[in-house]
mmCIF file of C-alpha atoms in Angstrom:
data_model
loop_
_atom_site.group_PDB
_atom_site.id
_atom_site.type_symbol
_atom_site.label_atom_id
_atom_site.label_comp_id
_atom_site.label_asym_id
_atom_site.label_seq_id
_atom_site.Cartn_x
_atom_site.Cartn_y
_atom_site.Cartn_z
ATOM 1 C CA MET A 1 -20.490 6.279 12.096
ATOM 2 C CA LEU A 2 -19.382 4.202 9.130
ATOM 3 C CA GLU A 3 -19.253 0.434 9.535
ATOM 4 C CA ALA A 4 -15.766 0.091 8.110
ATOM 5 C CA VAL A 5 -12.739 1.970 6.856
ATOM 6 C CA ILE A 6 -10.440 0.212 4.395
ATOM 7 C CA PHE A 7 -6.903 1.598 4.282
ATOM 8 C CA ASP A 8 -4.247 1.280 1.636
ATOM 9 C CA MET A 9 -0.794 0.505 3.053
ATOM 10 C CA ASP A 10 1.990 2.026 0.918
ATOM 11 C CA GLY A 11 1.975 5.795 0.937
ATOM 12 C CA THR A 12 -1.091 5.833 3.221
ATOM 13 C CA LEU A 13 -0.223 4.080 6.487
ATOM 14 C CA PHE A 14 3.415 3.172 5.808
ATOM 15 C CA GLN A 15 6.064 5.649 4.660
ATOM 16 C CA THR A 16 7.343 3.349 1.955
ATOM 17 C CA ASP A 17 9.713 6.032 0.701
ATOM 18 C CA LYS A 18 12.003 5.425 3.677
ATOM 19 C CA ILE A 19 12.857 1.896 2.542
ATOM 20 C CA LEU A 20 12.020 2.079 -1.141
ATOM 21 C CA GLU A 21 15.256 3.525 -2.481
ATOM 22 C CA ILE A 22 17.603 1.340 -0.452
ATOM 23 C CA SER A 23 15.601 -1.801 -1.253
ATOM 24 C CA LEU A 24 15.451 -0.959 -4.947
ATOM 25 C CA ASP A 25 19.168 -0.131 -5.002
ATOM 26 C CA ASP A 26 19.923 -3.478 -3.346
ATOM 27 C CA THR A 27 17.796 -5.230 -5.948
ATOM 28 C CA PHE A 28 19.322 -3.615 -9.009
ATOM 29 C CA GLN A 29 22.809 -4.097 -7.596
ATOM 30 C CA TYR A 30 21.894 -7.767 -7.362
ATOM 31 C CA LEU A 31 20.902 -7.671 -11.029
ATOM 32 C CA ARG A 32 24.180 -5.944 -11.924
ATOM 33 C CA SER A 33 26.119 -8.653 -10.115
ATOM 34 C CA MET A 34 24.495 -11.183 -12.456
ATOM 35 C CA ASN A 35 25.083 -9.004 -15.537
ATOM 36 C CA LYS A 36 21.342 -8.516 -15.879
ATOM 37 C CA TRP A 37 21.412 -4.708 -15.530
ATOM 38 C CA SER A 38 23.918 -2.000 -16.480
ATOM 39 C CA LYS A 39 22.024 1.267 -16.015
ATOM 40 C CA ALA A 40 21.181 3.399 -12.976
ATOM 41 C CA THR A 41 18.511 2.212 -10.552
ATOM 42 C CA PRO A 42 15.149 3.433 -11.961
ATOM 43 C CA ILE A 43 13.934 4.943 -8.699
ATOM 44 C CA ASP A 44 12.098 7.883 -10.297
ATOM 45 C CA GLN A 45 10.271 5.596 -12.697
ATOM 46 C CA TYR A 46 9.219 3.410 -9.786
ATOM 47 C CA ARG A 47 7.885 6.393 -7.849
ATOM 48 C CA GLU A 48 5.657 7.268 -10.806
ATOM 49 C CA ILE A 49 3.953 3.862 -10.756
ATOM 50 C CA MET A 50 4.000 3.335 -6.999
ATOM 51 C CA GLY A 51 0.890 1.465 -5.901
ATOM 52 C CA VAL A 52 0.422 -0.829 -8.892
ATOM 53 C CA PRO A 53 0.739 -4.616 -8.408
ATOM 54 C CA LEU A 54 4.350 -5.818 -8.417
ATOM 55 C CA PRO A 55 4.097 -7.884 -11.623
ATOM 56 C CA GLU A 56 3.189 -4.647 -13.409
ATOM 57 C CA VAL A 57 6.125 -2.898 -11.692
ATOM 58 C CA TRP A 58 8.670 -5.304 -13.136
ATOM 59 C CA GLU A 59 7.059 -5.299 -16.574
ATOM 60 C CA THR A 60 7.457 -1.515 -16.570
ATOM 61 C CA LEU A 61 10.954 -1.310 -15.105
ATOM 62 C CA MET A 62 12.334 -4.352 -16.955
ATOM 63 C CA PRO A 63 10.479 -4.450 -20.294
ATOM 64 C CA ASP A 64 13.295 -6.282 -22.087
ATOM 65 C CA HIS A 65 13.720 -9.034 -19.497
ATOM 66 C CA CYS A 66 12.031 -12.422 -19.471
ATOM 67 C CA ASN A 67 9.377 -13.399 -16.945
ATOM 68 C CA ALA A 68 11.831 -15.657 -15.100
ATOM 69 C CA ASP A 69 14.175 -12.719 -14.490
ATOM 70 C CA ARG A 70 11.297 -10.552 -13.337
ATOM 71 C CA GLU A 71 10.089 -13.222 -10.919
ATOM 72 C CA LYS A 72 13.566 -13.611 -9.415
ATOM 73 C CA THR A 73 13.836 -9.831 -9.103
ATOM 74 C CA ASP A 74 10.441 -9.652 -7.434
ATOM 75 C CA ALA A 75 11.432 -12.297 -4.881
ATOM 76 C CA TYR A 76 14.725 -10.580 -4.080
ATOM 77 C CA PHE A 77 13.052 -7.167 -3.766
ATOM 78 C CA LEU A 78 10.512 -8.616 -1.340
ATOM 79 C CA GLU A 79 13.333 -10.045 0.801
ATOM 80 C CA ARG A 80 15.059 -6.670 0.949
ATOM 81 C CA LEU A 81 11.844 -4.822 1.806
ATOM 82 C CA VAL A 82 11.024 -7.212 4.649
ATOM 83 C CA GLU A 83 14.562 -7.088 6.028
ATOM 84 C CA ASN A 84 14.565 -3.283 5.982
ATOM 85 C CA ILE A 85 11.199 -3.186 7.742
ATOM 86 C CA ARG A 86 12.403 -5.589 10.428
ATOM 87 C CA SER A 87 15.556 -3.500 10.819
ATOM 88 C CA GLY A 88 13.428 -0.464 11.686
ATOM 89 C CA LYS A 89 14.358 1.545 8.621
ATOM 90 C CA GLY A 90 10.761 2.372 7.704
ATOM 91 C CA ALA A 91 8.107 4.395 9.520
ATOM 92 C CA LEU A 92 4.351 4.800 9.780
ATOM 93 C CA TYR A 93 2.734 8.123 8.974
ATOM 94 C CA PRO A 94 1.886 10.259 12.020
ATOM 95 C CA ASN A 95 -1.293 9.909 14.072
ATOM 96 C CA ILE A 96 -2.246 6.373 13.036
ATOM 97 C CA GLU A 97 -2.696 5.163 16.604
ATOM 98 C CA GLU A 98 -4.989 8.089 17.416
ATOM 99 C CA VAL A 99 -7.102 7.449 14.318
ATOM 100 C CA PHE A 100 -7.297 3.696 14.874
ATOM 101 C CA HIS A 101 -8.246 4.232 18.508
ATOM 102 C CA PHE A 102 -11.013 6.620 17.439
ATOM 103 C CA LEU A 103 -12.355 4.123 14.915
ATOM 104 C CA GLN A 104 -12.264 1.266 17.396
ATOM 105 C CA GLU A 105 -14.013 3.350 20.062
ATOM 106 C CA ASN A 106 -16.756 4.110 17.547
ATOM 107 C CA HIS A 107 -17.200 0.437 16.593
ATOM 108 C CA CYS A 108 -15.841 0.947 13.093
ATOM 109 C CA SER A 109 -13.985 -2.035 11.645
ATOM 110 C CA ILE A 110 -10.508 -1.380 10.231
ATOM 111 C CA PHE A 111 -9.135 -3.193 7.206
ATOM 112 C CA ILE A 112 -6.067 -2.995 5.041
ATOM 113 C CA ALA A 113 -6.407 -3.628 1.296
ATOM 114 C CA SER A 114 -3.068 -3.383 -0.447
ATOM 115 C CA ASN A 115 -1.341 -4.168 -3.718
ATOM 116 C CA GLY A 116 1.565 -5.332 -1.545
ATOM 117 C CA LEU A 117 2.310 -9.006 -1.013
ATOM 118 C CA THR A 118 1.197 -10.832 2.130
ATOM 119 C CA LYS A 119 4.694 -11.364 3.539
ATOM 120 C CA TYR A 120 5.476 -7.669 3.138
ATOM 121 C CA LEU A 121 2.212 -6.522 4.719
ATOM 122 C CA ASN A 122 2.601 -8.924 7.630
ATOM 123 C CA ALA A 123 6.113 -7.604 8.275
ATOM 124 C CA ILE A 124 4.732 -4.078 8.659
ATOM 125 C CA VAL A 125 1.741 -5.140 10.764
ATOM 126 C CA ASP A 126 3.947 -7.245 13.053
ATOM 127 C CA TYR A 127 6.791 -4.749 13.449
ATOM 128 C CA TYR A 128 4.477 -1.839 14.283
ATOM 129 C CA GLN A 129 2.045 -3.993 16.295
ATOM 130 C CA LEU A 130 -1.012 -3.007 14.287
ATOM 131 C CA GLY A 131 -2.729 -6.379 14.464
ATOM 132 C CA HIS A 132 -4.892 -5.660 17.505
ATOM 133 C CA TRP A 133 -6.572 -2.780 15.634
ATOM 134 C CA LEU A 134 -7.274 -4.653 12.419
ATOM 135 C CA THR A 135 -10.158 -6.915 11.442
ATOM 136 C CA GLU A 136 -8.178 -8.239 8.468
ATOM 137 C CA THR A 137 -5.162 -7.395 6.331
ATOM 138 C CA CYS A 138 -5.839 -8.243 2.691
ATOM 139 C CA SER A 139 -3.253 -8.567 -0.079
ATOM 140 C CA ILE A 140 -3.745 -8.369 -3.807
ATOM 141 C CA GLU A 141 -2.309 -11.903 -3.816
ATOM 142 C CA GLN A 142 -5.745 -13.070 -2.672
ATOM 143 C CA ILE A 143 -7.371 -11.867 -5.891
ATOM 144 C CA GLU A 144 -6.731 -13.574 -9.224
ATOM 145 C CA SER A 145 -7.482 -10.404 -11.193
ATOM 146 C CA LEU A 146 -4.872 -8.359 -9.238
ATOM 147 C CA ASN A 147 -7.479 -5.582 -9.210
ATOM 148 C CA LYS A 148 -7.912 -3.585 -6.009
ATOM 149 C CA SER A 149 -11.597 -2.984 -6.709
ATOM 150 C CA ASP A 150 -12.084 -6.757 -6.603
ATOM 151 C CA LEU A 151 -10.078 -6.978 -3.379
ATOM 152 C CA VAL A 152 -12.287 -4.364 -1.704
ATOM 153 C CA GLN A 153 -15.367 -6.150 -3.041
ATOM 154 C CA ARG A 154 -14.139 -9.337 -1.380
ATOM 155 C CA ILE A 155 -13.942 -7.535 1.986
ATOM 156 C CA ILE A 156 -17.401 -6.026 1.555
ATOM 157 C CA LYS A 157 -18.992 -9.387 0.751
ATOM 158 C CA LYS A 158 -17.165 -11.303 3.469
ATOM 159 C CA TYR A 159 -18.128 -8.866 6.231
ATOM 160 C CA GLY A 160 -21.494 -7.652 4.910
ATOM 161 C CA ILE A 161 -20.412 -4.010 4.791
ATOM 162 C CA THR A 162 -23.114 -1.622 3.606
ATOM 163 C CA ASN A 163 -21.408 1.715 4.236
ATOM 164 C CA GLY A 164 -17.741 2.527 4.518
ATOM 165 C CA ALA A 165 -14.772 4.367 3.078
ATOM 166 C CA VAL A 166 -11.522 3.557 1.304
ATOM 167 C CA VAL A 167 -8.536 5.658 2.334
ATOM 168 C CA GLY A 168 -5.567 5.730 -0.017
ATOM 169 C CA ASP A 169 -3.159 7.844 -2.008
ATOM 170 C CA ARG A 170 -3.510 6.518 -5.568
ATOM 171 C CA LEU A 171 -6.127 6.185 -8.281
ATOM 172 C CA SER A 172 -6.546 2.447 -7.669
ATOM 173 C CA ASP A 173 -7.798 3.265 -4.145
ATOM 174 C CA ILE A 174 -10.226 5.879 -5.440
ATOM 175 C CA HIS A 175 -11.557 3.491 -8.080
ATOM 176 C CA ALA A 176 -11.830 0.691 -5.499
ATOM 177 C CA ALA A 177 -14.101 2.916 -3.409
ATOM 178 C CA LYS A 178 -16.253 4.175 -6.268
ATOM 179 C CA ASP A 179 -16.590 0.767 -7.928
ATOM 180 C CA ASN A 180 -17.995 -0.588 -4.668
ATOM 181 C CA GLY A 181 -20.225 2.298 -3.632
ATOM 182 C CA LEU A 182 -17.942 3.480 -0.824
ATOM 183 C CA VAL A 183 -16.623 6.946 -0.004
ATOM 184 C CA SER A 184 -13.172 7.634 -1.443
ATOM 185 C CA ILE A 185 -10.751 9.546 0.762
ATOM 186 C CA GLY A 186 -7.509 10.570 -0.914
ATOM 187 C CA CYS A 187 -4.301 11.118 1.055
ATOM 188 C CA HIS A 188 -2.137 13.957 -0.209
ATOM 189 C CA PHE A 189 1.092 12.253 0.847
ATOM 190 C CA ASP A 190 4.423 11.349 -0.756
ATOM 191 C CA PHE A 191 3.338 9.381 -3.823
ATOM 192 C CA ALA A 192 0.007 11.084 -4.429
ATOM 193 C CA GLN A 193 -0.656 12.817 -7.733
ATOM 194 C CA LYS A 194 -2.867 15.886 -7.900
ATOM 195 C CA GLU A 195 -4.805 14.762 -10.960
ATOM 196 C CA GLU A 196 -5.632 11.444 -9.290
ATOM 197 C CA LEU A 197 -6.666 13.005 -5.974
ATOM 198 C CA ALA A 198 -9.039 15.303 -7.867
ATOM 199 C CA GLN A 199 -11.250 12.243 -8.398
ATOM 200 C CA ALA A 200 -11.596 11.479 -4.665
ATOM 201 C CA ASP A 201 -14.688 12.485 -2.681
ATOM 202 C CA ILE A 202 -12.524 13.940 0.088
ATOM 203 C CA VAL A 203 -8.801 14.732 0.332
ATOM 204 C CA VAL A 204 -6.821 14.894 3.593
ATOM 205 C CA GLY A 205 -3.290 16.110 4.208
ATOM 206 C CA ASP A 206 -2.896 14.248 7.513
ATOM 207 C CA LEU A 207 -4.608 11.115 8.795
ATOM 208 C CA ILE A 208 -5.681 12.951 11.947
ATOM 209 C CA GLU A 209 -8.226 14.791 9.787
ATOM 210 C CA LEU A 210 -10.193 11.541 9.550
ATOM 211 C CA ILE A 211 -11.359 12.029 13.132
ATOM 212 C CA SER A 212 -13.373 15.060 12.071
ATOM 213 C CA VAL A 213 -14.208 13.891 8.531
ATOM 214 C CA LEU A 214 -15.551 10.390 9.205
ATOM 215 C CA PRO A 215 -18.394 11.239 11.637
ATOM 216 C CA GLU A 216 -19.839 13.557 8.984
ATOM 217 C CA LEU A 217 -20.141 10.584 6.635
ATOM 218 C CA ALA A 218 -22.381 8.588 8.977
ATOM 219 C CA THR A 219 -25.669 7.519 7.470
#
């Protein structure tokens, strides 16, 4: 069995889509109230870049705004996301408990490595009581480069991992695995893109498939 499995959060463990639109709408309504935005909420554009670090999100969605406006928007968006999580408006993907139990029973450490911010990740972990399964939840905030490959490298070095897998739905997850000599497992879920998943070693359509896939990867 592998030593460790490193999971992405958004679009992999957490069904971000359930709170994304309402949180984004809240945020851009906030901007409209300050006369900082006059167009429709760019939800489709956000879906296309889902999974990139938030500073890059606001640079893409608000290219004509100053950094101060983007930082205020980022802070407000984070507040709305956390509130919607704590209000129970989100959801995990199916079969996570079964998969985590399987990994724990087979002495495989479980990590989260996400481009999400620490406060956001902790809200999900706390609300869905995931903490007792996890060795550590790691945010891109912990890495100056804001590069997920570097975040995964940090986990590998800290815990002395020699064989493992990264499970995620976007290209940054696949690159994070390959850049660190780990197996890349792509999730064909809501935000996944076919051309990105084509670069993964393995693709699953449901997390429950990991129970049969992971033992075959043992070295």
